[in-house]
Amino acid sequence: MKTTAPLTERTSWKSLQVHFSKIQGVHLRDLFSKDPQRGRVFGIEAEGIYLDYSKNRIDHETLKHLFALADESELRPAIEAMFRGDAINITENRAVLHTALRAPRDARIELGGRNVVPDVHEVLDQMSGFCDRLRSRQWKGHTGKSIVNIVNIGIGGSDLGPVMAYEALRNYSDRSLNFLFISNVDGTDFSEAVEGLDPAETLFIVASKTFTTQETMTNAQTAKDWLLHGLGAGQEAVAKHFVAVSTNATKVSEFGIDTANMFGFWDWVGGRYSMDSAIGLSTMIAIGPENFHAMLQGFRQMDEHFRTAPWQSNIPVLMALLGIWYNNFFQASSIAVLPYDQYLKRFPAYLQQLTMESNGKRVTLAGNHVNYDTGAVYWGEPGTNGQHSFYQLIHQGTRLIPCDFIAFCHSLNPVGRHHDLLMANVFAQAEALAFGKTLDEVRKEGTPEWLAPHREFDGNRPSNVLLLERLTPGSLGKLVALYEHIVFTQGVIWNLDSFDQWGVELGKVLAQRIVPELESPEALELNHDSSTNALIERYRATRKKG
Ligand code: F6P
């Protein structure tokens, strides 16, 4: 348990408060004109990622206080504790070792006296063997046909990582295979995914850490019925068309999947930190084992950077501290993540679970209510689409929304002028947000006085620009690990358990109670509040009418 002072009583926190009152009114225009080199001074490069953080409302003194906050929050020992495998997920009494998932074969990471690295590589090898058989069409379905449709069934971390990685790395994928992802318990998700698929050519990956999640188990059962009905076969067909990714061998075999076709992982891998575990099986099938290992290498490079770089050149730590600066001092409640790469279209959705399920907490490790804001709302869309949708609010609205722009110097689809146009938009947006357009400038353009306020951009809206060479499996691994470590750093400073998710429990339990009340042929006595009772009654009555 932490012995550091409560966050708002730390010396560095108090210094930040005093400093904030001085810098709050300073415009980025002034910061830039005072230091002509600012655009370079506040830029760092590590592991092939260039971070331009010059367009943040900070100066050298801000950074000094933020680094002091990291020290006073004992970030360095906390990082070591995570990498070492301490049970830092205290409410579940578990280690948090997703970093072991990308450890090299010869590394040694002991948990309870056992080196977990050989276990990790055994599963990776099992995945590679399976992928090779599938990709070379040696793995046949029940009727002898080759598998060409891979359907991942999972939700939360067992879906968002796989689907994000598949979309992100589509350029590296085997285009002769179709990949589909079913997550929602809404039957539409299932029906639309399997529409037109031949069961004889379809493989389902049931991905669930617990193998008890209602949505996943419902979809898996429906998939089994669909498959067996479509093939006109019995249980014996399951073995060739279903594999499982789980920590729960008992439940996997109860479902009817041979545990020989199960790819395991461990309770020390959180769902939202699992895309580089066996949960990434669909990713590996899509891009092949070699590319998957290149992705792991990217993760590993960012891990090492996070673990060893001093704060001033540590990209995840810098970004995490900037996030705290806006969240807790400027009262910014959200962060927009804006990838200027269509392949990253699911990246913001992926980050939503990673960030919000991790740091959407209101009690400290000791169980005390916090007296400061914690996790921000993460959201976003790829550029340039977002520019024609919500950017208006970011530029001229009343709220401060710090932005992370993510862009690549080389396009994977270098068509005509597209990439230069795309990149011109990234740079222009960050520039417009920071510097805006003053009333004077608007007037000088001949804008009538009544219209001028509408056309003024106050600017001073902060952003980071992350610039990478090109989107590769390795760079995706680095980006994901970067955000994992931002979340970790912020959780340490806010003194939270970033690795549990008790907030999702209540809704699950209540839904279980309501299911029979909806399904029962006879109306059951309802003992909810009057609103819930009325909704249930209306639903039943409407269903009855047909
Ligand atoms: O949303 C709650 C949650 O437990 C997530 O943390 C997890 O990623 C998801 O459900 C799916 O869980 P499982 O992999 O056990 O099906």
XYZ file of C-alpha atoms and ligand atoms in Angstrom:
562
model
C 0.000 0.000 0.000
C 1.236 3.489 -0.848
C 2.805 5.576 1.854
C 3.044 8.759 -0.211
C 0.921 11.737 0.800
C -2.591 11.997 -0.655
C -2.357 13.481 -4.136
C -3.613 16.980 -3.387
C -1.288 17.270 -0.403
C 1.888 16.487 -2.300
C 4.362 19.348 -2.557
C 4.541 19.020 -6.327
C 0.738 19.170 -6.594
C 0.649 22.385 -4.612
C 3.437 23.828 -6.762
C 1.464 22.890 -9.844
C -1.571 24.712 -8.475
C 0.427 27.886 -7.935
C 2.091 27.525 -11.310
C -1.262 26.883 -12.994
C -2.628 30.212 -11.778
C 0.284 31.911 -13.549
C 0.254 30.001 -16.825
C -3.495 29.528 -17.218
C -3.924 32.814 -19.071
C -0.802 32.517 -21.219
C -1.446 31.946 -24.905
C 0.461 29.438 -27.022
C 1.099 32.329 -29.422
C 3.141 34.043 -26.709
C 4.949 30.875 -25.697
C 5.977 30.342 -29.314
C 6.997 33.919 -29.946
C 9.076 33.984 -26.761
C 11.029 30.920 -27.852
C 11.533 30.565 -31.603
C 12.985 27.085 -31.056
C 9.990 25.855 -29.061
C 8.754 23.577 -31.856
C 11.995 21.636 -31.650
C 12.760 21.954 -27.958
C 9.460 20.377 -26.987
C 9.848 17.434 -29.324
C 11.331 14.021 -28.620
C 12.027 10.926 -30.632
C 12.165 7.435 -29.245
C 11.733 3.996 -30.752
C 10.740 5.453 -34.111
C 8.035 7.700 -32.677
C 8.420 11.461 -32.822
C 6.304 13.317 -30.276
C 5.781 17.021 -30.852
C 4.360 18.302 -27.585
C 5.248 21.930 -28.155
C 1.612 22.906 -28.703
C 0.776 22.239 -25.076
C 0.091 24.953 -22.523
C 3.300 24.347 -20.656
C 6.741 25.783 -20.155
C 9.904 24.355 -18.640
C 8.643 25.087 -15.165
C 5.435 23.097 -15.791
C 7.509 20.116 -16.773
C 9.736 20.473 -13.728
C 6.695 20.305 -11.441
C 5.098 17.455 -13.391
C 8.302 15.396 -13.187
C 8.443 16.137 -9.474
C 4.869 14.846 -9.246
C 5.930 11.611 -10.968
C 8.770 11.232 -8.466
C 6.657 12.110 -5.478
C 4.040 9.605 -6.659
C 6.790 6.980 -6.687
C 6.276 6.223 -10.337
C 9.695 4.619 -10.804
C 9.225 1.947 -8.099
C 5.638 1.431 -9.315
C 6.910 0.675 -12.834
C 9.409 -1.786 -11.401
C 6.670 -3.424 -9.317
C 4.514 -3.976 -12.394
C 7.342 -5.402 -14.513
C 8.449 -7.571 -11.599
C 5.017 -9.146 -11.254
C 3.949 -7.767 -7.878
C 0.237 -8.199 -7.194
C -0.516 -4.559 -8.007
C -4.107 -5.374 -8.944
C -4.900 -5.369 -5.258
C -8.670 -5.833 -5.381
C -8.232 -9.075 -7.317
C -4.889 -9.921 -5.711
C -3.232 -10.418 -9.079
C -0.037 -9.541 -10.823
C -0.286 -7.356 -13.917
C 2.165 -8.841 -16.345
C 1.018 -8.068 -19.863
C 4.609 -6.954 -20.435
C 5.631 -10.631 -20.060
C 3.520 -11.414 -23.143
C 6.173 -9.764 -25.287
C 9.246 -10.754 -23.350
C 11.949 -12.410 -25.468
C 12.256 -16.186 -25.273
C 15.339 -16.056 -23.083
C 13.924 -13.582 -20.549
C 13.118 -14.637 -17.006
C 10.065 -13.270 -15.233
C 9.188 -15.161 -12.101
C 5.771 -15.347 -10.602
C 5.373 -17.428 -7.475
C 8.749 -19.036 -8.173
C 7.850 -19.980 -11.763
C 9.359 -18.392 -14.843
C 6.315 -17.455 -16.964
C 8.243 -16.666 -20.151
C 8.478 -20.299 -21.380
C 4.690 -20.595 -20.862
C 4.136 -17.483 -22.972
C 6.338 -18.825 -25.764
C 4.768 -22.258 -25.632
C 1.389 -20.679 -26.401
C 2.905 -18.445 -29.077
C 4.420 -21.533 -30.703
C 1.106 -23.374 -30.476
C -0.590 -20.380 -32.121
C 2.052 -20.267 -34.865
C 1.630 -23.972 -35.607
C -2.131 -23.594 -35.836
C -1.856 -20.478 -38.024
C 0.520 -22.183 -40.399
C -1.841 -25.143 -40.820
C -4.782 -22.848 -41.373
C -3.033 -20.430 -43.707
C -1.573 -23.285 -45.777
C -5.063 -24.859 -45.959
C -3.880 -28.052 -44.238
C -6.510 -27.534 -41.549
C -9.741 -28.787 -43.084
C -13.297 -28.412 -41.931
C -15.592 -31.331 -41.115
C -16.501 -31.948 -44.752
C -12.896 -31.716 -45.951
C -13.222 -28.176 -47.295
C -10.558 -25.608 -46.410
C -11.339 -22.889 -43.903
C -11.565 -19.436 -45.435
C -13.796 -17.598 -42.936
C -12.434 -16.826 -39.487
C -15.021 -15.514 -37.040
C -13.843 -14.169 -33.688
C -16.533 -14.272 -31.010
C -15.676 -12.198 -27.945
C -16.466 -8.887 -26.280
C -14.560 -6.095 -24.535
C -10.881 -6.952 -24.504
C -11.623 -10.210 -26.283
C -13.007 -8.283 -29.251
C -11.747 -4.703 -29.334
C -8.057 -5.630 -29.529
C -8.531 -8.309 -32.198
C -10.816 -6.183 -34.366
C -8.675 -3.056 -33.985
C -5.483 -4.971 -34.827
C -7.099 -6.697 -37.788
C -8.282 -3.389 -39.230
C -4.979 -1.683 -38.449
C -2.890 -4.390 -40.087
C -5.221 -5.311 -42.902
C -2.558 -4.311 -45.390
C -0.404 -7.160 -44.041
C -3.225 -9.703 -43.971
C -3.884 -12.760 -46.089
C -6.570 -11.416 -48.402
C -7.788 -14.887 -49.324
C -9.220 -15.238 -45.821
C -12.275 -13.389 -44.496
C -12.246 -12.085 -40.940
C -15.401 -11.328 -39.049
C -15.969 -10.227 -35.473
C -19.072 -10.871 -33.414
C -19.368 -9.188 -30.031
C -22.821 -7.803 -29.320
C -25.523 -9.996 -27.798
C -27.827 -8.265 -30.281
C -28.683 -11.088 -32.710
C -28.111 -8.692 -35.576
C -24.389 -8.836 -34.976
C -24.381 -12.610 -35.355
C -26.824 -12.748 -38.264
C -25.091 -10.117 -40.338
C -21.648 -11.620 -39.713
C -22.565 -15.109 -40.891
C -24.781 -13.952 -43.737
C -23.638 -15.739 -46.867
C -20.946 -17.808 -45.124
C -20.608 -21.499 -45.868
C -20.405 -23.302 -42.504
C -18.140 -25.912 -44.088
C -15.509 -23.187 -44.657
C -15.953 -21.348 -41.366
C -13.927 -21.448 -38.174
C -15.094 -19.807 -34.955
C -12.608 -18.563 -32.383
C -14.419 -18.266 -29.076
C -12.325 -15.720 -27.205
C -13.162 -15.215 -23.574
C -10.825 -15.007 -20.627
C -13.490 -16.302 -18.238
C -15.583 -18.296 -20.732
C -18.646 -17.195 -18.791
C -19.427 -13.818 -20.383
C -23.110 -13.773 -21.281
C -22.742 -12.147 -24.684
C -19.908 -14.386 -25.817
C -21.416 -17.614 -24.571
C -24.766 -16.765 -26.178
C -23.095 -15.984 -29.492
C -20.925 -19.111 -29.267
C -23.959 -21.317 -28.650
C -25.806 -19.711 -31.575
C -22.724 -20.245 -33.734
C -22.597 -23.917 -32.757
C -26.288 -24.376 -33.604
C -25.819 -22.523 -36.901
C -22.806 -24.639 -37.808
C -24.221 -28.029 -36.892
C -27.536 -27.225 -38.549
C -25.791 -25.918 -41.656
C -23.584 -28.979 -41.923
C -26.332 -31.381 -40.918
C -23.766 -32.826 -38.530
C -23.500 -33.743 -34.876
C -21.123 -32.671 -32.083
C -18.198 -34.386 -33.840
C -18.060 -31.456 -36.294
C -17.268 -28.974 -33.520
C -13.602 -29.957 -33.266
C -12.765 -28.777 -36.784
C -14.749 -25.547 -36.604
C -14.289 -24.237 -33.077
C -11.212 -23.234 -31.159
C -11.113 -21.405 -27.861
C -8.918 -18.743 -26.319
C -9.378 -18.727 -22.588
C -7.965 -19.170 -19.109
C -10.817 -21.534 -18.205
C -10.180 -25.053 -19.542
C -13.101 -26.555 -17.618
C -15.673 -24.260 -19.195
C -14.077 -24.685 -22.620
C -14.507 -28.432 -22.519
C -18.020 -28.134 -21.058
C -18.890 -26.103 -24.142
C -17.707 -29.003 -26.287
C -14.392 -27.652 -27.546
C -11.482 -30.068 -27.310
C -8.918 -28.468 -24.978
C -6.287 -29.525 -27.522
C -7.793 -26.700 -29.580
C -7.593 -24.242 -26.741
C -5.028 -21.458 -26.548
C -4.406 -20.407 -22.997
C -3.436 -17.312 -21.147
C -3.288 -16.345 -17.506
C -5.110 -14.384 -14.842
C -2.233 -11.891 -14.810
C -3.306 -10.663 -18.253
C -6.188 -8.190 -17.992
C -8.828 -8.409 -20.737
C -8.035 -4.922 -22.047
C -4.307 -5.736 -22.022
C -4.634 -9.018 -23.886
C -4.441 -8.323 -27.622
C -0.859 -9.588 -27.710
C -1.746 -12.817 -25.878
C -3.598 -15.763 -27.427
C -6.539 -13.343 -27.694
C -4.600 -12.135 -30.728
C -5.061 -15.486 -32.478
C -7.226 -13.943 -35.217
C -4.563 -11.241 -35.666
C -1.877 -13.886 -36.064
C -3.968 -15.828 -38.570
C -4.522 -12.631 -40.551
C -0.960 -11.313 -40.649
C 1.033 -14.506 -40.051
C 3.317 -15.456 -37.152
C 6.275 -13.436 -38.403
C 4.333 -10.177 -38.476
C 2.765 -11.009 -35.122
C 6.239 -11.378 -33.634
C 7.218 -8.060 -35.223
C 4.234 -6.523 -33.433
C 5.395 -8.049 -30.135
C 8.827 -6.608 -30.771
C 7.229 -3.163 -31.093
C 5.449 -3.629 -27.766
C 8.715 -4.721 -26.180
C 10.628 -1.699 -27.472
C 8.063 0.643 -25.936
C 8.168 -1.349 -22.678
C 11.915 -0.903 -22.471
C 11.654 2.771 -23.324
C 9.019 3.292 -20.621
C 11.034 1.390 -18.083
C 14.371 3.033 -18.690
C 14.023 6.498 -20.216
C 14.298 9.511 -17.948
C 11.008 11.360 -17.546
C 11.971 14.213 -19.877
C 12.486 11.833 -22.795
C 9.918 9.228 -21.821
C 7.018 9.471 -24.281
C 4.363 7.618 -22.245
C 5.288 9.459 -19.054
C 5.250 12.853 -20.781
C 1.885 12.194 -22.385
C 0.451 10.861 -19.125
C 1.615 13.928 -17.199
C 0.189 16.261 -19.832
C -3.092 14.374 -19.509
C -3.047 14.976 -15.749
C -2.201 18.643 -16.289
C -5.328 19.168 -18.416
C -7.604 16.816 -16.494
C -6.825 18.077 -13.018
C -5.810 21.683 -13.532
C -7.608 22.866 -16.681
C -10.600 20.629 -15.793
C -10.611 19.153 -19.311
C -12.787 16.079 -19.083
C -12.039 14.417 -22.393
C -9.217 13.664 -24.790
C -9.727 13.249 -28.515
C -7.522 10.694 -30.250
C -7.379 11.490 -33.927
C -5.501 9.007 -36.095
C -4.811 10.284 -39.584
C -4.799 6.795 -40.995
C -7.918 4.998 -42.103
C -6.455 1.678 -40.952
C -6.625 2.991 -37.375
C -10.342 3.581 -37.542
C -11.002 1.318 -34.549
C -8.093 2.612 -32.493
C -10.158 5.183 -30.548
C -12.751 2.499 -29.712
C -9.966 0.226 -28.519
C -8.530 3.020 -26.375
C -11.910 3.662 -24.812
C -11.849 0.334 -23.012
C -8.150 0.535 -22.248
C -8.359 3.976 -20.687
C -11.846 4.187 -19.240
C -12.199 0.655 -17.862
C -8.775 1.147 -16.292
C -8.968 4.613 -14.778
C -12.706 5.237 -14.522
C -12.482 4.841 -10.737
C -13.371 7.066 -7.806
C -11.633 5.409 -4.881
C -7.945 5.112 -4.115
C -6.073 1.869 -3.527
C -6.890 2.289 0.151
C -10.588 2.615 -0.684
C -10.883 6.333 0.069
C -12.944 8.591 -2.169
C -10.754 10.777 -4.321
C -11.056 14.559 -4.101
C -9.810 15.093 -7.672
C -10.906 14.017 -11.116
C -9.601 10.757 -12.511
C -9.901 9.112 -15.957
C -10.858 11.362 -18.855
C -13.335 10.366 -21.547
C -11.439 9.147 -24.598
C -13.026 9.412 -27.985
C -12.174 10.092 -31.593
C -12.440 9.269 -35.254
C -9.901 9.103 -38.024
C -8.996 12.315 -39.792
C -10.004 13.847 -42.036
C -13.567 12.597 -41.431
C -13.738 14.085 -37.941
C -12.907 17.516 -39.364
C -16.271 17.547 -41.071
C -18.080 16.441 -37.974
C -17.030 17.360 -34.426
C -13.898 19.487 -34.923
C -16.096 22.599 -34.903
C -16.587 22.102 -31.154
C -12.893 21.486 -30.564
C -11.985 24.724 -32.396
C -14.690 27.094 -31.226
C -16.697 25.384 -28.475
C -16.566 26.312 -24.805
C -14.763 23.165 -23.692
C -11.061 22.479 -23.717
C -10.391 19.187 -25.499
C -6.722 18.219 -25.742
C -6.065 16.206 -28.892
C -3.623 13.452 -29.784
C -2.966 13.440 -33.521
C -1.388 10.255 -34.851
C 0.123 10.275 -38.318
C 2.543 8.393 -40.553
C 5.040 9.862 -43.008
C 4.519 7.078 -45.547
C 1.166 5.818 -46.702
C 0.580 2.110 -47.219
C -1.562 3.137 -50.177
C 0.363 5.895 -51.929
C -2.310 6.928 -54.377
C -1.821 10.193 -56.236
C -1.625 13.240 -53.959
C -3.721 11.721 -51.177
C -1.032 11.369 -48.562
C 0.318 14.902 -48.825
C -3.235 16.204 -48.576
C -3.899 14.018 -45.543
C -0.738 15.130 -43.783
C -1.331 18.788 -44.659
C -4.584 18.449 -42.734
C -2.899 16.997 -39.625
C -0.374 19.807 -39.472
C -3.008 22.433 -40.269
C -5.401 21.237 -37.579
C -2.757 21.264 -34.861
C -1.653 24.716 -36.033
C -5.192 26.108 -36.143
C -6.010 24.745 -32.701
C -2.906 26.275 -31.159
C -2.772 29.656 -32.836
C -6.320 30.281 -33.987
C -7.169 33.499 -35.760
C -7.539 36.755 -33.879
C -10.377 39.229 -34.306
C -7.906 41.649 -35.827
C -6.877 39.117 -38.430
C -10.513 38.395 -39.190
C -11.299 42.106 -39.554
C -8.270 42.652 -41.788
C -9.746 40.134 -44.189
C -12.641 42.521 -44.644
C -15.114 40.536 -42.575
C -18.050 42.724 -41.492
C -18.033 43.555 -37.788
C -21.185 41.556 -36.972
C -19.674 38.417 -38.510
C -16.183 38.785 -37.079
C -16.822 37.099 -33.666
C -18.210 34.048 -35.460
C -15.077 33.773 -37.533
C -12.618 34.314 -34.734
C -10.672 31.301 -33.459
C -9.317 31.897 -29.991
C -6.727 29.130 -30.344
C -4.705 28.073 -27.300
C -6.160 24.598 -27.713
C -3.508 22.004 -26.950
C -2.475 18.980 -28.940
C 0.209 16.359 -29.275
C 1.363 15.133 -32.653
C 2.732 11.600 -32.819
C 4.585 11.116 -36.062
C 5.775 7.675 -37.159
C 7.411 6.468 -40.323
C 4.738 4.032 -41.461
C 2.049 1.824 -40.000
C 3.654 -1.581 -39.502
C 2.955 -4.415 -37.053
C 5.860 -3.074 -35.000
C 4.598 0.495 -34.947
C 1.130 -0.683 -33.932
C 2.700 -2.599 -31.028
C 4.549 0.550 -29.963
C 1.419 2.690 -30.120
C -0.655 0.264 -28.073
C 2.077 -0.144 -25.453
C 2.462 3.634 -25.362
C -1.176 4.101 -24.362
C -1.024 1.144 -21.941
C 1.789 2.901 -20.132
C 0.053 6.280 -20.205
C -2.889 4.626 -18.453
C -0.566 2.978 -15.944
C 1.287 6.214 -15.157
C -1.925 8.133 -14.604
C -3.316 5.341 -12.436
C -0.204 5.504 -10.251
C -0.500 9.263 -9.829
C -4.234 9.093 -9.119
C -3.511 6.174 -6.777
C -6.061 3.841 -8.394
C -6.279 0.142 -9.105
C -6.184 0.465 -12.896
C -6.574 -3.264 -13.383
C -9.955 -4.178 -11.928
C -13.387 -3.333 -13.374
C -15.964 -3.681 -10.626
C -18.065 -0.986 -12.288
C -19.294 -3.414 -14.938
C -20.699 -5.908 -12.407
C -23.959 -4.342 -11.247
C -25.495 -4.051 -14.700
C -24.551 -7.671 -15.462
C -26.238 -8.929 -12.271
C -29.388 -6.882 -12.833
C -29.651 -8.103 -16.428
C -29.482 -11.719 -15.210
C -32.375 -10.980 -12.889
C -34.445 -9.355 -15.635
C -33.935 -12.089 -18.262
C -36.505 -14.498 -16.734
C -38.900 -11.606 -16.231
C -38.841 -11.041 -19.978
C -38.799 -14.679 -21.041
C -41.321 -16.246 -18.675
C -44.624 -17.131 -20.412
C -46.491 -16.015 -17.265
C -45.879 -12.483 -16.014
C -43.680 -12.656 -12.910
C -44.068 -10.320 -9.987
C -41.811 -7.332 -10.589
C -39.991 -5.758 -7.702
C -37.860 -3.154 -9.401
C -38.379 0.587 -9.224
C -41.517 1.880 -10.957
C -39.634 2.938 -14.087
C -37.977 -0.444 -14.652
C -41.238 -2.258 -13.888
C -43.127 -0.120 -16.415
C -40.516 -0.687 -19.123
C -40.590 -4.443 -18.595
C -44.410 -4.489 -18.693
C -44.508 -2.422 -21.871
C -41.931 -4.676 -23.533
C -43.880 -7.819 -22.635
C -47.162 -6.318 -23.794
C -45.673 -5.198 -27.117
C -44.085 -8.601 -27.709
C -47.381 -10.318 -26.966
C -49.115 -8.271 -29.669
C -46.489 -9.581 -32.084
O -16.460 -5.560 -19.551
C -16.017 -6.387 -18.536
C -15.058 -7.423 -19.040
O -14.720 -8.225 -17.971
C -13.813 -6.841 -19.701
O -12.857 -6.418 -18.792
C -13.382 -7.973 -20.550
O -12.455 -7.571 -21.517
C -14.720 -8.393 -21.119
O -15.625 -8.237 -20.049
C -14.776 -9.780 -21.688
O -14.453 -10.750 -20.733
P -14.105 -12.226 -21.150
O -12.887 -12.205 -21.986
O -13.907 -12.963 -19.866
O -15.282 -12.784 -21.934
